[in-house]
Every structure is written in C-alpha cells, then in structure tokens.
Amino acid sequence: MYLIFYHAIFVFFTWTYWKSIFTLPQQPSQKFHLSYTDKERYENEERPEVQKQMLVDMAKKLPVYTRTGSGAVRFCDRCHLIKPDRCHHCSVCAMCVLKMDHHCPWVNNCIGFSNYKFFLQFLAYSVLYCLYIATTVFSYFIKYWRGELPSVRSKFHVLFLLFVACMFFVSLVILFGYHCWLVSRNKTTLEAFCTPVFTSGPEKNGFNLGFIKNIQQVFGDNKKFWLIPIGSSPGDGHSFPMRSMNESQNPLLANEEPWEDNEDDNRDYPEGTSSLAVETET
C-alpha cells in the first residue's frame, strides 16, 4: 500500500515538475510589437514628450489599461513592444513574458501565464510528497530511537529520509502558502511588491474578482482539471478582467473590498520573500 500511494504521488510530482520546466513562457503577440515604420519614428524622435504621445496613440488600438508609475504607457525598449497588462520583461530569459510572476531558478524557467498553474501544482504535490515520505518513515525513526533496527545501513537511510523530507516540507509549505494567498487575491509576485498602476491610478486590488473567480483565473472553470497538469487557464494572457469592470456590472462589489484593504495595509510580508522574484523590468 505504501508503494502504491508513493508512486501515485511521485507520478504527479514529476509530471508537474516536467510541465513547469518545459512549458515555454508565452510572449506578447505581434500586434503589440511596433511596426518597422513606428519603430523608426520612435527611435529617431529625440523629444521624450513626443515619444510618450506616440506610445499613447499606438496604445489606443490595444487592450492596455496599466501604466508606469509616472502614468506613461508601459513600453519595453528591448523587445520594442507595448507591454500588455501584467506583462514584464525578464532579464534572465531576455524577453517579455505574459502575466509574469517570477523567474524561478529551481525550474530554470519563467513562471507566467502559460505555466503558473503547473508551478502551483508542482508545489502542492511536492508538499504532499515530502509529507508522505516523512510520515511513512517516522515509525522506523521511532524504532531506530529505541534501538529496534537491526541493520546499520538502514539507520542511515531512515535518518537521511526523515531529515530531508522534513526540511523540504517546511520550506515548500511556506512557499506554497504564499502563492495560495496570491491566487486568492489574483496577484502575481511582482504585483504584490509593486502595486499596478491603471489609467485611473494605483490600485493594488485591481484584478481581484472575488475568491472563487480568482481561483478560476488560474485553474479554469472546469474543476475536473484543477488537479491535473493540463492547460485550463482562461483567456490568452494579453488581457484580464478587472475589478473596476466587475463593479460597474455589480455596484455591490464596490463596498466589499475596503475591509480587506485595511488588513493588507497592516500585513508584514515574510523577510526575504523578494528572492522569489528574480526579474529586472525595463
């Protein structure tokens, strides 16, 4: 029975890990790139205010609602494109990534719209995997403590397994819990540390649609696929439903969030959490 359950968890653990590594980050479509003519005009223009207005005119044709801290259109001068909402440039991958969360050195890949679901599942199955190993080995650790294990070699194996499983379980459950909090608020790691700015101004809960809808933004509407590493996130990664649009459809939502905002203002984030995001944005 131990082996059956172990291999079932192990299969999902390796499957989600594989998907997190080999699912390529999704880049903005061609319509967000500057045309050759627009690119030449932009680069030849020396006046910053004229360049800014050129980007504003180009962005009018695109579903772009977020801005820089100064209120300008978000433009990547490395990829020569207008950034879609929640898109950021990764200096490690040298490209813009849709709904970028962070660059993860453990999977050597950018975590974003195309693989964030797989990354969350990988964390969940990793926690379950470590917990299962620790609990099944613990009884043998008790026997070792009482001197009931006859083999000398098995003692080392038991100690090593229990130590490694517990060590990774503690670190992974903290990371998984943090990302569960992010999903419940429909935030990325980058948005948690840098409040997104919209055309109306900064709004840290701009993409918060409510608990259930926030989960569906990552895992999809069909609950059958929530535990399986199959792409089911809604949309194309270029545009996302916003809280302001939901409030216009249902004004009752407008009075729902301020209570949570007060809690957020007093929240102390864990020290060192910023190491989760290894990303430099243009």
Coordinates of N, CA and C in Angstrom, one line a residue, residues 113-279:
F113 N 1.9 33.3 -17.4 CA 0.6 32.8 -17.8 C 0.5 31.4 -18.2
S114 N 1.5 31.0 -19.0 CA 1.5 29.6 -19.6 C 1.7 28.5 -18.7
N115 N 2.4 28.7 -17.6 CA 2.8 27.6 -16.7 C 2.6 27.9 -15.2
Y116 N 1.9 29.0 -14.8 CA 1.7 29.3 -13.4 C 0.9 28.2 -12.7
K117 N -0.1 27.7 -13.4 CA -0.9 26.6 -12.9 C -0.1 25.4 -12.6
F118 N 0.8 25.0 -13.5 CA 1.7 23.8 -13.3 C 2.7 24.1 -12.2
F119 N 3.1 25.3 -12.0 CA 4.0 25.6 -10.9 C 3.3 25.4 -9.6
L120 N 2.1 25.9 -9.5 CA 1.3 25.7 -8.2 C 1.1 24.3 -7.9
Q121 N 0.8 23.5 -9.0 CA 0.5 22.1 -8.8 C 1.8 21.4 -8.4
F122 N 2.9 21.8 -8.9 CA 4.2 21.2 -8.6 C 4.5 21.5 -7.1
L123 N 4.2 22.7 -6.6 CA 4.4 23.0 -5.2 C 3.5 22.1 -4.3
A124 N 2.3 22.0 -4.7 CA 1.3 21.2 -4.0 C 1.7 19.7 -3.9
Y125 N 2.1 19.1 -5.0 CA 2.5 17.7 -5.0 C 3.9 17.5 -4.3
S126 N 4.7 18.6 -4.3 CA 6.0 18.5 -3.6 C 5.7 18.4 -2.1
V127 N 4.8 19.3 -1.7 CA 4.5 19.3 -0.2 C 3.9 17.9 0.2
L128 N 3.0 17.4 -0.6 CA 2.4 16.1 -0.3 C 3.4 15.0 -0.4
Y129 N 4.3 15.1 -1.3 CA 5.3 14.1 -1.5 C 6.2 14.0 -0.3
C130 N 6.7 15.2 0.2 CA 7.6 15.2 1.4 C 6.8 14.8 2.6
L131 N 5.6 15.2 2.7 CA 4.8 14.8 3.9 C 4.6 13.3 4.0
Y132 N 4.3 12.7 2.8 CA 4.1 11.3 2.8 C 5.3 10.5 3.2
I133 N 6.5 10.9 2.7 CA 7.7 10.3 3.0 C 8.0 10.4 4.5
A134 N 7.8 11.6 5.0 CA 8.1 11.9 6.4 C 7.2 11.0 7.3
T135 N 6.0 10.9 7.0 CA 5.0 10.2 7.9 C 5.3 8.7 7.8
T136 N 5.6 8.2 6.6 CA 5.8 6.7 6.5 C 7.1 6.3 7.1
V137 N 8.1 7.2 7.1 CA 9.4 6.9 7.7 C 9.5 7.1 9.2
F138 N 8.6 7.9 9.7 CA 8.6 8.3 11.1 C 8.6 7.1 12.0
S139 N 7.7 6.1 11.7 CA 7.6 4.9 12.6 C 8.9 4.1 12.6
Y140 N 9.7 4.1 11.5 CA 11.0 3.5 11.6 C 12.0 4.3 12.3
F141 N 11.8 5.6 12.3 CA 12.7 6.5 13.1 C 12.5 6.2 14.6
I142 N 11.3 6.0 15.0 CA 11.0 5.6 16.4 C 11.7 4.3 16.8
K143 N 11.6 3.3 15.8 CA 12.3 2.1 16.1 C 13.8 2.3 16.2
Y144 N 14.4 3.2 15.3 CA 15.8 3.5 15.4 C 16.1 4.1 16.8
W145 N 15.3 5.0 17.2 CA 15.5 5.7 18.5 C 15.5 4.7 19.7
R146 N 14.6 3.7 19.5 CA 14.5 2.7 20.6 C 15.6 1.5 20.4
G147 N 16.3 1.6 19.4 CA 17.3 0.6 19.1 C 16.8 -0.7 18.6
E148 N 15.6 -0.7 17.9 CA 15.0 -1.9 17.4 C 15.3 -2.2 15.9
L149 N 16.1 -1.3 15.3 CA 16.5 -1.6 13.9 C 17.8 -2.4 13.9
P150 N 17.8 -3.6 13.3 CA 19.0 -4.5 13.4 C 20.1 -4.0 12.4
S151 N 19.7 -3.5 11.2 CA 20.6 -3.2 10.2 C 21.3 -1.8 10.4
V152 N 22.6 -1.7 10.3 CA 23.3 -0.5 10.5 C 23.0 0.5 9.3
R153 N 23.0 -0.1 8.1 CA 22.7 0.7 6.9 C 21.4 1.4 6.9
S154 N 20.4 0.6 7.3 CA 19.0 1.1 7.3 C 18.9 2.3 8.3
K155 N 19.7 2.4 9.3 CA 19.6 3.5 10.2 C 20.0 4.8 9.5
F156 N 21.0 4.8 8.7 CA 21.4 6.0 8.0 C 20.3 6.4 7.0
H157 N 19.7 5.4 6.3 CA 18.7 5.7 5.3 C 17.5 6.4 6.0
V158 N 17.1 5.9 7.1 CA 15.9 6.4 7.8 C 16.2 7.8 8.3
L159 N 17.3 8.1 8.9 CA 17.7 9.4 9.3 C 17.7 10.4 8.2
F160 N 18.4 10.0 7.1 CA 18.5 10.8 5.9 C 17.2 11.2 5.3
L161 N 16.3 10.2 5.1 CA 15.0 10.4 4.5 C 14.2 11.3 5.4
L162 N 14.1 11.1 6.7 CA 13.3 11.9 7.5 C 13.8 13.4 7.6
F163 N 15.1 13.5 7.7 CA 15.7 14.9 7.7 C 15.4 15.7 6.5
V164 N 15.7 15.1 5.3 CA 15.5 15.8 4.0 C 14.0 16.1 3.8
A165 N 13.1 15.1 4.0 CA 11.7 15.3 3.8 C 11.2 16.4 4.7
C166 N 11.5 16.4 5.9 CA 11.0 17.5 6.8 C 11.6 18.8 6.4
M167 N 12.9 18.9 6.1 CA 13.5 20.1 5.7 C 12.8 20.7 4.5
F168 N 12.6 19.9 3.4 CA 11.9 20.4 2.2 C 10.5 20.7 2.5
F169 N 9.8 19.9 3.3 CA 8.4 20.2 3.6 C 8.2 21.6 4.2
V170 N 9.0 21.9 5.2 CA 8.9 23.2 5.9 C 9.1 24.4 4.9
S171 N 10.1 24.3 4.1 CA 10.4 25.4 3.1 C 9.3 25.4 2.0
L172 N 8.9 24.3 1.5 CA 7.9 24.3 0.4 C 6.5 24.7 0.9
V173 N 6.1 24.3 2.1 CA 4.8 24.7 2.6 C 4.7 26.2 2.8
I174 N 5.8 26.8 3.2 CA 5.8 28.3 3.3 C 5.6 28.9 1.9
L175 N 6.4 28.4 0.9 CA 6.3 29.0 -0.4 C 4.9 28.7 -1.0
F176 N 4.4 27.5 -0.8 CA 3.1 27.2 -1.4 C 2.0 28.0 -0.7
G177 N 2.1 28.2 0.6 CA 1.1 29.0 1.3 C 1.1 30.5 0.8
Y178 N 2.3 31.0 0.5 CA 2.4 32.4 0.0 C 1.7 32.5 -1.4
H179 N 1.9 31.5 -2.3 CA 1.3 31.5 -3.6 C -0.2 31.3 -3.5
C180 N -0.6 30.5 -2.5 CA -2.1 30.3 -2.4 C -2.7 31.7 -2.0
W181 N -2.0 32.4 -1.2 CA -2.5 33.8 -0.8 C -2.6 34.7 -2.0
L182 N -1.5 34.6 -2.9 CA -1.5 35.4 -4.1 C -2.7 35.0 -5.0
V183 N -2.9 33.7 -5.2 CA -4.0 33.3 -6.0 C -5.4 33.7 -5.5
S184 N -5.5 33.7 -4.2 CA -6.8 34.1 -3.6 C -7.1 35.6 -3.8
R185 N -6.0 36.4 -4.0 CA -6.2 37.8 -4.3 C -6.0 38.2 -5.8
N186 N -5.7 37.1 -6.6 CA -5.5 37.3 -8.0 C -4.3 38.3 -8.3
K187 N -3.2 38.0 -7.6 CA -2.0 38.8 -7.7 C -0.8 37.9 -8.2
T188 N 0.2 38.6 -8.8 CA 1.4 37.9 -9.1 C 2.4 38.3 -8.0
T189 N 3.6 37.6 -8.0 CA 4.6 38.0 -7.0 C 5.1 39.5 -7.2
L190 N 5.2 39.8 -8.5 CA 5.6 41.2 -8.9 C 4.6 42.2 -8.4
E191 N 3.3 41.9 -8.6 CA 2.2 42.8 -8.2 C 2.1 43.0 -6.7
A192 N 2.5 41.9 -6.0 CA 2.5 42.0 -4.5 C 3.5 43.0 -4.0
F193 N 4.6 43.1 -4.7 CA 5.7 44.0 -4.3 C 5.6 45.4 -4.9
C194 N 5.0 45.5 -6.1 CA 4.8 46.7 -6.8 C 3.4 46.9 -7.3
T195 N 2.7 47.8 -6.6 CA 1.2 47.9 -6.9 C 1.0 48.3 -8.4
P196 N 0.2 47.6 -9.2 CA -0.1 48.0 -10.5 C -0.8 49.4 -10.6
V197 N -0.4 50.1 -11.7 CA -1.0 51.4 -11.9 C -1.9 51.4 -13.1
F198 N -3.1 51.8 -13.0 CA -4.1 51.8 -14.0 C -4.2 53.2 -14.6
T199 N -5.0 53.4 -15.6 CA -5.3 54.7 -16.1 C -5.9 55.7 -15.1
S200 N -6.6 55.0 -14.1 CA -7.2 55.8 -13.1 C -6.3 56.0 -11.8
G201 N -5.2 55.4 -11.8 CA -4.2 55.5 -10.7 C -3.9 54.1 -10.1
P202 N -3.0 54.1 -9.1 CA -2.6 52.8 -8.5 C -3.8 52.1 -7.8
E203 N -3.8 50.8 -8.0 CA -4.9 50.0 -7.4 C -4.4 48.6 -7.1
K204 N -4.1 48.3 -5.9 CA -3.5 47.0 -5.5 C -4.4 45.8 -5.7
N205 N -5.7 46.1 -5.7 CA -6.7 45.1 -5.9 C -7.4 45.2 -7.2
G206 N -6.7 45.7 -8.2 CA -7.3 46.0 -9.5 C -7.8 44.8 -10.2
F207 N -7.2 43.6 -10.0 CA -7.5 42.4 -10.6 C -8.3 41.4 -9.7
N208 N -8.6 41.8 -8.5 CA -9.3 41.0 -7.5 C -10.8 40.9 -7.9
L209 N -11.2 39.7 -8.2 CA -12.6 39.5 -8.7 C -13.4 38.8 -7.6
G210 N -12.8 38.4 -6.5 CA -13.5 37.6 -5.5 C -12.8 36.2 -5.5
F211 N -12.9 35.6 -4.3 CA -12.2 34.3 -4.1 C -12.3 33.3 -5.2
I212 N -13.6 32.9 -5.5 CA -13.8 31.8 -6.4 C -13.3 32.2 -7.8
K213 N -13.7 33.4 -8.3 CA -13.3 33.8 -9.6 C -11.8 34.0 -9.7
N214 N -11.1 34.4 -8.6 CA -9.7 34.5 -8.6 C -9.0 33.1 -8.9
I215 N -9.6 32.1 -8.2 CA -9.0 30.7 -8.4 C -9.3 30.3 -9.8
Q216 N -10.4 30.6 -10.4 CA -10.8 30.2 -11.8 C -9.9 30.9 -12.8
Q217 N -9.3 32.1 -12.4 CA -8.4 32.8 -13.3 C -7.1 32.0 -13.5
V218 N -6.8 31.1 -12.6 CA -5.6 30.3 -12.7 C -5.9 28.9 -13.2
F219 N -6.9 28.3 -12.6 CA -7.2 26.9 -12.8 C -8.4 26.6 -13.8
G220 N -9.1 27.6 -14.2 CA -10.2 27.5 -15.1 C -11.5 27.2 -14.5
D221 N -12.6 27.1 -15.3 CA -13.9 26.9 -14.7 C -14.2 25.4 -14.5
N222 N -13.6 24.5 -15.2 CA -13.8 23.1 -15.0 C -13.0 22.5 -13.9
K223 N -13.6 22.1 -12.8 CA -12.9 21.6 -11.6 C -12.3 20.3 -11.9
K224 N -12.7 19.6 -13.0 CA -12.1 18.3 -13.3 C -10.6 18.4 -13.6
F225 N -10.2 19.6 -14.1 CA -8.8 19.8 -14.5 C -7.9 20.5 -13.4
W226 N -8.5 20.8 -12.3 CA -7.8 21.6 -11.3 C -6.5 20.8 -10.7
L227 N -6.6 19.5 -10.6 CA -5.5 18.7 -10.1 C -4.6 18.1 -11.1
I228 N -5.0 18.2 -12.4 CA -4.3 17.6 -13.5 C -3.5 18.7 -14.2
P229 N -2.2 18.5 -14.5 CA -1.4 19.5 -15.2 C -1.7 19.6 -16.7
I230 N -2.9 20.1 -16.9 CA -3.3 20.3 -18.3 C -3.7 21.8 -18.4
G231 N -3.3 22.5 -19.4 CA -3.6 23.9 -19.6 C -5.1 24.2 -19.5
S232 N -5.6 25.0 -18.6 CA -7.0 25.3 -18.5 C -7.3 26.7 -18.0
S233 N -6.2 27.5 -18.0 CA -6.4 28.9 -17.6 C -7.1 29.7 -18.7
P234 N -8.1 30.5 -18.3 CA -8.9 31.2 -19.3 C -8.2 32.3 -19.9
G235 N -8.6 32.7 -21.1 CA -8.0 33.8 -21.8 C -6.8 33.5 -22.6
D236 N -6.2 34.6 -23.1 CA -5.0 34.4 -24.0 C -3.7 35.0 -23.3
G237 N -3.9 35.6 -22.1 CA -2.7 36.1 -21.4 C -2.5 37.6 -21.7
H238 N -3.2 38.2 -22.7 CA -2.9 39.5 -23.1 C -3.8 40.5 -22.4
S239 N -5.0 40.1 -22.0 CA -5.9 41.0 -21.2 C -6.6 40.2 -20.2
F240 N -7.0 40.9 -19.1 CA -7.6 40.2 -17.9 C -8.8 41.0 -17.4
P241 N -9.8 40.3 -16.9 CA -10.9 41.1 -16.3 C -10.5 41.8 -15.1
M242 N -11.0 43.0 -14.9 CA -10.5 43.9 -13.8 C -11.7 44.2 -12.9
R243 N -11.3 44.5 -11.6 CA -12.3 44.7 -10.6 C -13.2 45.9 -10.9
S244 N -12.7 47.0 -11.6 CA -13.5 48.1 -11.9 C -14.6 47.8 -12.9
M245 N -14.3 46.8 -13.8 CA -15.3 46.4 -14.7 C -16.4 45.6 -14.0
N246 N -16.0 44.7 -13.1 CA -17.0 44.0 -12.3 C -17.8 44.9 -11.5
E247 N -17.3 45.9 -10.9 CA -18.1 46.8 -10.1 C -19.1 47.6 -10.9
S248 N -18.7 47.9 -12.1 CA -19.7 48.6 -13.0 C -20.9 47.7 -13.3
Q249 N -20.6 46.4 -13.3 CA -21.7 45.4 -13.6 C -22.5 45.1 -12.3
N250 N -21.8 45.1 -11.2 CA -22.4 44.8 -9.9 C -21.9 45.8 -8.9
P251 N -22.6 47.0 -8.7 CA -22.1 48.0 -7.8 C -22.0 47.5 -6.3
L252 N -22.6 46.4 -5.9 CA -22.5 45.9 -4.5 C -21.1 45.5 -4.2
L253 N -20.3 45.2 -5.2 CA -18.9 44.8 -5.0 C -18.0 45.9 -4.6
A254 N -18.4 47.1 -4.9 CA -17.6 48.3 -4.6 C -17.4 48.5 -3.1
N255 N -18.3 48.0 -2.3 CA -18.2 48.1 -0.8 C -17.7 46.9 -0.1
E256 N -17.2 46.0 -0.9 CA -16.8 44.7 -0.4 C -15.3 44.6 0.0
E257 N -14.4 45.3 -0.7 CA -13.0 45.2 -0.6 C -12.3 46.0 0.5
P258 N -12.8 47.3 0.7 CA -12.1 48.1 1.7 C -11.7 47.5 3.0
W259 N -12.6 46.6 3.5 CA -12.2 45.9 4.8 C -11.0 45.1 4.6
E260 N -10.8 44.4 3.4 CA -9.7 43.6 3.2 C -8.4 44.5 2.9
D261 N -8.7 45.7 2.4 CA -7.6 46.6 2.1 C -6.9 47.0 3.4
N262 N -7.7 47.2 4.5 CA -7.1 47.6 5.7 C -6.2 46.5 6.3
E263 N -6.6 45.3 6.1 CA -5.8 44.1 6.5 C -4.5 44.1 5.8
D264 N -4.6 44.4 4.5 CA -3.4 44.3 3.6 C -2.4 45.4 4.0
D265 N -2.9 46.6 4.4 CA -2.0 47.7 4.8 C -1.2 47.3 6.0
N266 N -1.7 46.5 6.9 CA -1.0 46.1 8.1 C -0.3 44.8 8.0
R267 N -0.3 44.2 6.8 CA 0.3 42.9 6.6 C 1.8 43.0 6.5
D268 N 2.6 42.2 7.3 CA 4.0 42.2 7.2 C 4.4 41.0 6.4
Y269 N 5.0 41.2 5.2 CA 5.4 40.1 4.4 C 6.7 39.5 5.0
P270 N 6.8 38.2 4.8 CA 8.0 37.5 5.3 C 9.3 38.1 4.8
E271 N 10.3 38.2 5.6 CA 11.6 38.7 5.2 C 12.2 37.8 4.2
G272 N 12.7 38.4 3.2 CA 13.4 37.6 2.1 C 12.5 37.1 1.0
T273 N 11.2 37.5 1.1 CA 10.2 37.0 0.1 C 10.6 37.5 -1.3
S274 N 11.2 38.6 -1.3 CA 11.6 39.2 -2.6 C 12.5 38.4 -3.4
S275 N 13.2 37.4 -2.8 CA 14.1 36.5 -3.6 C 13.3 35.6 -4.5
L276 N 12.0 35.5 -4.3 CA 11.2 34.7 -5.1 C 11.1 35.2 -6.5
A277 N 11.3 36.5 -6.7 CA 11.2 37.1 -8.0 C 12.6 37.6 -8.5
V278 N 13.1 36.8 -9.4 CA 14.4 37.2 -9.9 C 14.2 37.8 -11.3
E279 N 13.9 39.1 -11.3 CA 13.4 39.7 -12.6 C 13.8 41.1 -12.6

